[in-house]
Coordinates of C-alpha atoms in Angstrom, one line a residue:
M6 CA -10.0 -17.5 -16.1
A7 CA -13.3 -15.8 -17.1
S8 CA -16.5 -17.5 -16.3
Q9 CA -18.6 -19.0 -19.1
E10 CA -21.3 -16.2 -19.0
G11 CA -18.4 -13.5 -19.2
P12 CA -15.9 -12.0 -16.9
T13 CA -16.6 -10.4 -13.6
W14 CA -15.2 -6.9 -12.9
L15 CA -12.5 -8.7 -10.8
E16 CA -11.6 -10.8 -13.6
K17 CA -11.4 -7.9 -16.1
L18 CA -9.3 -5.8 -13.6
E19 CA -6.9 -8.6 -13.2
E20 CA -6.3 -8.5 -16.9
Q21 CA -5.2 -4.9 -16.6
L22 CA -3.2 -4.9 -13.5
D23 CA -2.2 -7.2 -10.6
V24 CA -4.8 -7.6 -8.1
D25 CA -3.7 -7.8 -4.5
V26 CA -5.6 -8.4 -1.2
D27 CA -5.5 -5.9 1.5
W28 CA -6.7 -8.2 4.1
M29 CA -5.0 -11.1 6.3
D30 CA -7.7 -13.6 7.0
P31 CA -6.5 -17.1 5.6
E32 CA -9.9 -18.3 5.0
Y33 CA -10.8 -15.3 3.0
I34 CA -7.7 -15.5 0.9
K35 CA -8.1 -19.3 0.3
N36 CA -11.6 -18.8 -1.0
M37 CA -11.0 -15.9 -3.4
P38 CA -12.2 -16.5 -6.9
I39 CA -8.8 -15.6 -8.2
K40 CA -5.3 -16.1 -6.8
P41 CA -4.0 -12.6 -5.5
H42 CA -0.5 -11.5 -6.3
D43 CA 0.4 -9.8 -3.0
Q44 CA -1.1 -9.7 0.4
T45 CA -0.7 -6.3 2.0
S46 CA -1.4 -5.3 5.5
N47 CA -1.1 -2.6 7.9
Q48 CA -1.1 -2.2 11.8
L49 CA -5.0 -2.3 11.7
W50 CA -5.1 -5.6 10.0
V51 CA -2.2 -7.1 12.0
N52 CA -4.2 -6.0 15.4
I53 CA -7.5 -7.7 14.2
E54 CA -5.5 -11.0 13.6
L55 CA -3.7 -10.7 17.0
H56 CA -7.1 -10.5 18.6
R57 CA -8.7 -13.6 16.8
P58 CA -9.3 -16.3 19.1
S59 CA -7.9 -18.8 16.5
N60 CA -4.4 -16.9 16.8
A61 CA -4.6 -17.0 20.5
E62 CA -2.2 -20.0 20.7
L63 CA 0.2 -18.4 18.2
V64 CA 0.5 -15.0 20.2
Q65 CA 1.0 -16.9 23.4
Q66 CA 3.6 -19.4 22.0
T67 CA 5.5 -16.3 20.5
A68 CA 5.4 -14.3 23.9
K69 CA 6.8 -17.4 25.6
E70 CA 9.8 -17.6 23.2
L71 CA 10.4 -13.9 23.3
K72 CA 9.3 -12.9 26.6
D73 CA 12.5 -11.2 27.5
K74 CA 12.9 -9.4 24.1
G75 CA 10.1 -6.8 24.4
W76 CA 6.9 -6.3 22.8
V77 CA 8.1 -5.3 19.3
A78 CA 10.0 -8.7 19.0
V79 CA 6.7 -10.6 19.8
Y80 CA 4.6 -8.5 17.7
T81 CA 7.2 -8.8 14.7
R82 CA 7.5 -12.5 14.9
A83 CA 3.7 -13.0 15.3
A84 CA 3.0 -10.8 12.2
V85 CA 5.3 -12.7 10.1
L86 CA 3.9 -16.1 11.5
L87 CA 0.3 -14.6 10.4
C88 CA 1.8 -13.9 7.0
K89 CA 3.3 -17.4 6.6
K90 CA -0.3 -18.7 6.9
N91 CA -1.2 -17.0 3.5
I92 CA 2.3 -17.3 1.5
D93 CA 1.1 -20.5 -0.4
D94 CA -2.3 -18.8 -1.4
I95 CA -0.8 -15.7 -3.0
S96 CA 1.6 -15.6 -6.0
G97 CA 3.6 -12.6 -4.9
R98 CA 4.8 -11.1 -1.7
V99 CA 3.3 -10.6 1.7
L100 CA 3.7 -7.1 3.0
L101 CA 4.2 -5.7 6.6
Q102 CA 4.7 -2.1 7.8
T103 CA 7.2 -0.7 10.1
L104 CA 6.1 0.9 13.2
P105 CA 4.0 4.2 12.5
S106 CA 4.9 5.6 15.9
K107 CA 8.6 5.5 14.4
A108 CA 7.8 7.1 11.2
Y109 CA 10.1 10.1 11.8
D110 CA 13.0 7.9 13.3
T111 CA 15.3 6.7 10.6
Q112 CA 17.2 4.2 12.9
A113 CA 14.3 2.8 14.5
T114 CA 12.6 2.2 11.2
V115 CA 15.8 0.4 9.8
D116 CA 15.9 -1.6 13.0
H117 CA 12.1 -2.8 12.8
A118 CA 12.5 -3.6 9.0
R119 CA 15.6 -5.7 9.8
L120 CA 13.9 -7.5 12.4
Y121 CA 11.1 -8.4 10.1
D122 CA 14.0 -9.6 7.6
E123 CA 15.4 -11.8 10.2
E124 CA 11.9 -13.3 11.1
F125 CA 11.0 -13.8 7.5
A126 CA 14.2 -15.9 7.1
R127 CA 13.6 -17.7 10.2
V128 CA 10.3 -19.2 8.7
G129 CA 11.8 -19.8 5.4
I130 CA 10.2 -16.9 3.4
G131 CA 13.1 -15.3 1.1
R132 CA 13.4 -11.8 0.1
D133 CA 11.5 -12.3 -3.2
R134 CA 8.5 -13.2 -1.2
Y135 CA 8.1 -10.3 1.0
C136 CA 8.4 -6.2 1.0
I137 CA 8.4 -3.9 3.9
K138 CA 6.1 -1.0 4.0
I139 CA 7.7 2.3 5.0
P140 CA 5.7 5.5 5.8
A141 CA 6.7 8.1 3.0
T142 CA 8.3 10.7 5.5
G143 CA 11.6 12.1 4.9
P144 CA 13.2 10.1 7.9
A145 CA 11.6 7.0 7.0
L146 CA 12.6 7.0 3.1
N147 CA 16.0 7.5 4.3
A148 CA 15.7 4.1 5.9
A149 CA 14.1 2.7 3.0
K150 CA 17.3 3.8 1.0
I151 CA 19.5 1.9 3.5
L152 CA 17.2 -1.1 3.4
S153 CA 17.2 -1.2 -0.3
S154 CA 20.8 -1.1 -0.7
E155 CA 20.8 -4.2 1.7
G156 CA 18.6 -6.1 -0.7
I157 CA 15.3 -5.8 1.4
A158 CA 12.5 -4.8 -0.6
T159 CA 10.3 -1.7 0.5
L160 CA 7.1 0.0 -0.4
G161 CA 6.6 3.6 0.3
T162 CA 3.2 3.9 1.8
A163 CA 0.8 6.8 2.6
V164 CA 1.8 8.7 -0.6
F165 CA -0.2 11.7 -1.2
G166 CA 1.6 13.7 -3.9
L167 CA 4.4 13.6 -6.5
P168 CA 7.3 14.8 -4.1
Q169 CA 6.7 11.9 -2.0
A170 CA 6.7 9.6 -5.1
I171 CA 10.0 11.0 -6.2
A172 CA 11.6 10.5 -2.9
C173 CA 10.6 6.9 -3.0
S174 CA 12.1 6.4 -6.4
Q175 CA 15.3 8.2 -4.8
A176 CA 15.1 5.6 -2.0
G177 CA 15.1 2.7 -4.5
C178 CA 11.6 1.5 -3.3
L179 CA 10.2 -1.4 -5.2
Y180 CA 6.5 -0.1 -4.8
I181 CA 4.6 2.9 -3.7
S182 CA 1.1 2.8 -2.4
P183 CA -0.7 6.2 -3.0
Y184 CA -4.0 6.4 -1.2
Y185 CA -6.9 7.1 -3.6
N186 CA -9.1 8.3 -0.7
E187 CA -8.1 9.8 2.5
N188 CA -8.4 7.5 5.5
R189 CA -11.0 9.6 7.2
A190 CA -13.4 8.9 4.3
H191 CA -13.5 5.2 5.2
S192 CA -15.4 6.2 8.4
D193 CA -17.0 9.4 7.2
L194 CA -18.6 9.0 3.7
T195 CA -19.3 12.7 3.5
L196 CA -15.5 13.0 2.9
W197 CA -15.8 10.6 -0.1
P198 CA -16.0 12.0 -3.7
D199 CA -18.5 9.3 -4.7
V200 CA -18.2 10.1 -8.5
E201 CA -19.7 8.2 -11.5
D202 CA -16.4 8.2 -13.6
P203 CA -13.5 8.1 -11.1
A204 CA -10.6 8.0 -13.5
R205 CA -11.8 11.4 -15.0
E206 CA -13.7 13.0 -12.0
H207 CA -12.1 11.9 -8.8
P208 CA -10.0 14.7 -7.3
N209 CA -7.1 12.5 -6.9
S210 CA -6.8 11.1 -10.4
P211 CA -4.6 13.9 -11.6
R212 CA -2.1 13.3 -8.8
M213 CA -2.1 9.6 -9.8
I214 CA -1.6 10.3 -13.5
Q215 CA 1.3 12.8 -12.7
I216 CA 3.1 10.2 -10.6
I217 CA 2.7 7.4 -13.2
E218 CA 3.7 9.7 -16.1
T219 CA 6.7 10.9 -14.0
Y220 CA 8.0 7.5 -13.3
K221 CA 7.6 6.6 -17.1
R222 CA 9.7 9.7 -17.9
L223 CA 12.3 9.0 -15.4
Y224 CA 12.7 5.2 -16.8
K225 CA 13.0 6.4 -20.2
E226 CA 15.6 9.1 -19.3
T227 CA 17.7 7.0 -16.8
G228 CA 16.9 3.3 -17.6
K229 CA 16.8 2.9 -13.9
E230 CA 14.0 0.8 -12.3
Q231 CA 11.2 3.0 -10.9
P232 CA 8.6 2.0 -8.1
F233 CA 5.6 0.1 -9.4
V234 CA 2.5 2.0 -8.4
K235 CA 0.3 -0.1 -6.1
L236 CA -2.9 2.0 -5.7
A237 CA -4.8 1.7 -2.3
S238 CA -7.7 2.9 -0.3
F239 CA -10.6 2.2 -2.5
L240 CA -14.2 2.7 -1.4
S241 CA -15.9 1.2 -4.6
A242 CA -15.5 -1.0 -7.3
K243 CA -15.5 1.9 -9.7
E244 CA -12.5 3.3 -8.2
A245 CA -10.5 0.0 -8.4
M246 CA -11.6 0.0 -12.2
A247 CA -10.2 3.2 -12.6
A248 CA -6.7 2.1 -11.3
G249 CA -6.6 -0.1 -14.3
E250 CA -7.4 2.6 -16.9
M251 CA -4.9 5.1 -15.2
G252 CA -2.0 2.7 -15.8
C253 CA -1.4 1.4 -12.2
H254 CA 0.8 -1.8 -11.9
S255 CA -1.4 -3.2 -9.1
A256 CA -4.1 -2.3 -6.9
T257 CA -4.5 -3.6 -3.3
I258 CA -8.2 -4.2 -2.3
S259 CA -10.0 -4.6 0.8
H260 CA -12.1 -7.8 1.2
T261 CA -15.4 -5.6 0.8
V262 CA -14.3 -4.0 -2.5
L263 CA -13.1 -7.3 -3.9
D264 CA -16.6 -8.9 -2.9
Q265 CA -18.1 -6.1 -5.0
L266 CA -15.8 -6.6 -7.9
A267 CA -16.5 -10.4 -7.9
K268 CA -20.3 -10.1 -8.0
L269 CA -20.4 -7.5 -11.0
K270 CA -20.6 -8.9 -14.6
Y271 CA -18.3 -6.8 -16.9
D272 CA -20.0 -5.1 -19.8
V273 CA -17.6 -2.7 -21.6
S274 CA -20.8 -0.6 -22.8
G275 CA -21.3 0.4 -19.1
Q276 CA -17.7 1.5 -18.6
P277 CA -16.9 5.1 -18.9
G278 CA -13.4 4.1 -20.1
E279 CA -11.3 0.8 -20.1
G280 CA -7.8 -0.2 -19.3
V281 CA -5.5 -2.0 -21.6
P282 CA -4.0 -5.6 -20.9
K283 CA -1.2 -5.3 -18.5
P284 CA 2.1 -5.1 -19.9
A285 CA 5.3 -7.4 -19.2
H286 CA 7.0 -4.3 -17.5
P287 CA 5.1 -1.2 -16.4
Y288 CA 7.4 1.3 -17.9
K289 CA 9.3 -0.3 -20.7
N290 CA 7.9 0.3 -24.2
I291 CA 4.8 1.4 -22.5
G292 CA 1.9 3.2 -24.2
P293 CA 0.7 6.7 -23.5
T294 CA -1.7 8.0 -20.8
P295 CA -5.3 7.2 -22.3
A296 CA -6.5 10.1 -24.5
R297 CA -9.4 10.9 -22.2
L298 CA -7.3 11.2 -19.3
V299 CA -4.2 13.1 -20.7
E300 CA -5.3 16.5 -19.7
L301 CA -5.6 15.5 -15.9
S302 CA -1.9 15.7 -15.5
K303 CA -2.2 19.6 -16.1
T304 CA -4.7 19.9 -13.1
D305 CA -4.7 19.4 -9.5
P306 CA -8.3 20.0 -7.9
L307 CA -6.8 19.2 -4.4
T308 CA -4.7 22.5 -4.6
A309 CA -6.5 25.9 -4.5
N310 CA -5.0 28.2 -7.3
W311 CA -2.5 25.5 -8.3
D312 CA 0.4 27.2 -10.4
G313 CA 0.8 24.3 -12.7
V314 CA 4.2 23.5 -11.9
L315 CA 5.0 19.9 -11.1
A316 CA 7.5 18.8 -8.4
S317 CA 10.9 18.7 -9.8
T318 CA 12.9 15.3 -10.0
E319 CA 16.2 17.2 -9.7
I320 CA 15.7 18.0 -6.1
D321 CA 17.3 15.5 -3.7
Y322 CA 14.4 14.9 -1.3
L323 CA 16.5 12.5 0.8
A324 CA 19.4 14.8 1.7
N325 CA 19.7 16.1 5.2
A326 CA 17.5 13.5 6.7
G327 CA 14.6 14.2 4.1
A328 CA 14.7 17.9 4.8
E329 CA 13.4 18.8 1.2
L330 CA 10.7 16.1 1.3
E331 CA 9.4 17.4 4.7
K332 CA 9.5 21.0 3.2
A333 CA 7.4 19.8 0.1
I334 CA 5.0 17.9 2.5
K335 CA 4.4 21.0 4.7
S336 CA 3.8 23.1 1.6
D337 CA 0.9 20.8 0.5
P338 CA -2.1 21.0 3.2
I339 CA -3.6 17.9 1.4
A340 CA -0.3 15.7 1.9
T341 CA 0.4 17.2 5.4
N342 CA -3.1 16.6 6.8
R343 CA -3.6 13.1 5.2
L344 CA -0.2 11.7 6.1
A345 CA -0.8 12.9 9.7
D346 CA -4.3 11.3 9.8
A347 CA -2.8 7.9 8.3
L348 CA 0.0 7.7 10.8
K349 CA -2.6 8.6 13.8
L350 CA -5.0 5.7 12.4
F351 CA -2.3 3.1 12.3
I352 CA -0.8 4.1 15.7
G353 CA -4.3 3.8 16.8
D354 CA -5.7 3.5 20.5
D355 CA -6.5 0.8 23.1
E356 CA -8.9 -1.1 20.7
N357 CA -7.0 -0.4 17.2
G358 CA -3.7 -0.3 15.5
E359 CA -0.1 -0.2 16.9
T360 CA -1.3 0.7 20.4
S361 CA -3.6 -2.2 20.7
S362 CA -1.2 -4.6 19.4
R363 CA 1.4 -3.4 22.1
K364 CA -1.1 -4.1 24.7
R365 CA -2.1 -7.5 23.3
C366 CA 1.6 -8.6 23.3
E367 CA 2.5 -7.1 26.6
E368 CA -0.6 -9.2 28.1
A369 CA 0.6 -12.2 26.5
M370 CA 4.2 -11.7 27.8
A371 CA 2.9 -11.2 31.3
Q372 CA 1.2 -14.5 31.3
V373 CA 4.4 -16.4 30.6

């Protein structure tokens, strides 16, 4: 509900799309000015929680219970228990990501997602309240196809171009998460295109429009559900507002940008464009791309000398262990480099990500 003196940017954005929290701290989520829909995470956020003193007993007890099962079992149960802390303070799903170190191993990705599924069932969280994030590689999206067929909801993450988005559709993903900004921009602001009007001027906006328009067309032509676009990797409140105008179904937003959105009072006269109220369904009886953005789909500032040809929805990107998707990614330097950077970031090192979490779990197991 908007405050008496008018809505904040956050409240206005919630009118246009589903606002998710990309953070796992229960105290932060409890005290948000709106109730978020989904709570997303990645190996960086889980690792932070595993190292919080307040979670030391949770980690130690989990290690005691699963000391003979290996670190992945400890990590997985602990991550699910961390999500359980937040399930009553969100209206939608909690999301956890399969191991990035296994992003090119179909069976390992399937196995880890099934382990999450078992652990969610163990704590009474049904399949309608969680979703498994799968890196959008050829092998991992083949895992997503298997999981989707089993009734396990998936999100194709680290999406940087239309071929990955089409492959996620072919895999039956519930959501996709394109990254609006590359991961490196969060630590090196010289790589951030800090533009005044992100919806029109951000170099990644054309790719977002291409993805959304392709999903609209596929839904209209086939009648099959398409993944909902959950845009991620924002560095400013302006960028989050752009997600609403572009027609994204949801936006998963860091606590720092959520705080910015909550402090700003909304004034339409100060906005370069404005989204419309969110529809009941993102593709059914949906309106066209906003007029001021319609030309974006015919451009791609991220590709030098772009030929204007969009990726074909007729290609089976999952065949032969995702060979066509891997070929498409390799032909796009942006997708190649940014996907590699994302996986490297989430795999991490002794202080961050999967590597640090493995160390934390193994240390806990050694103490029991």
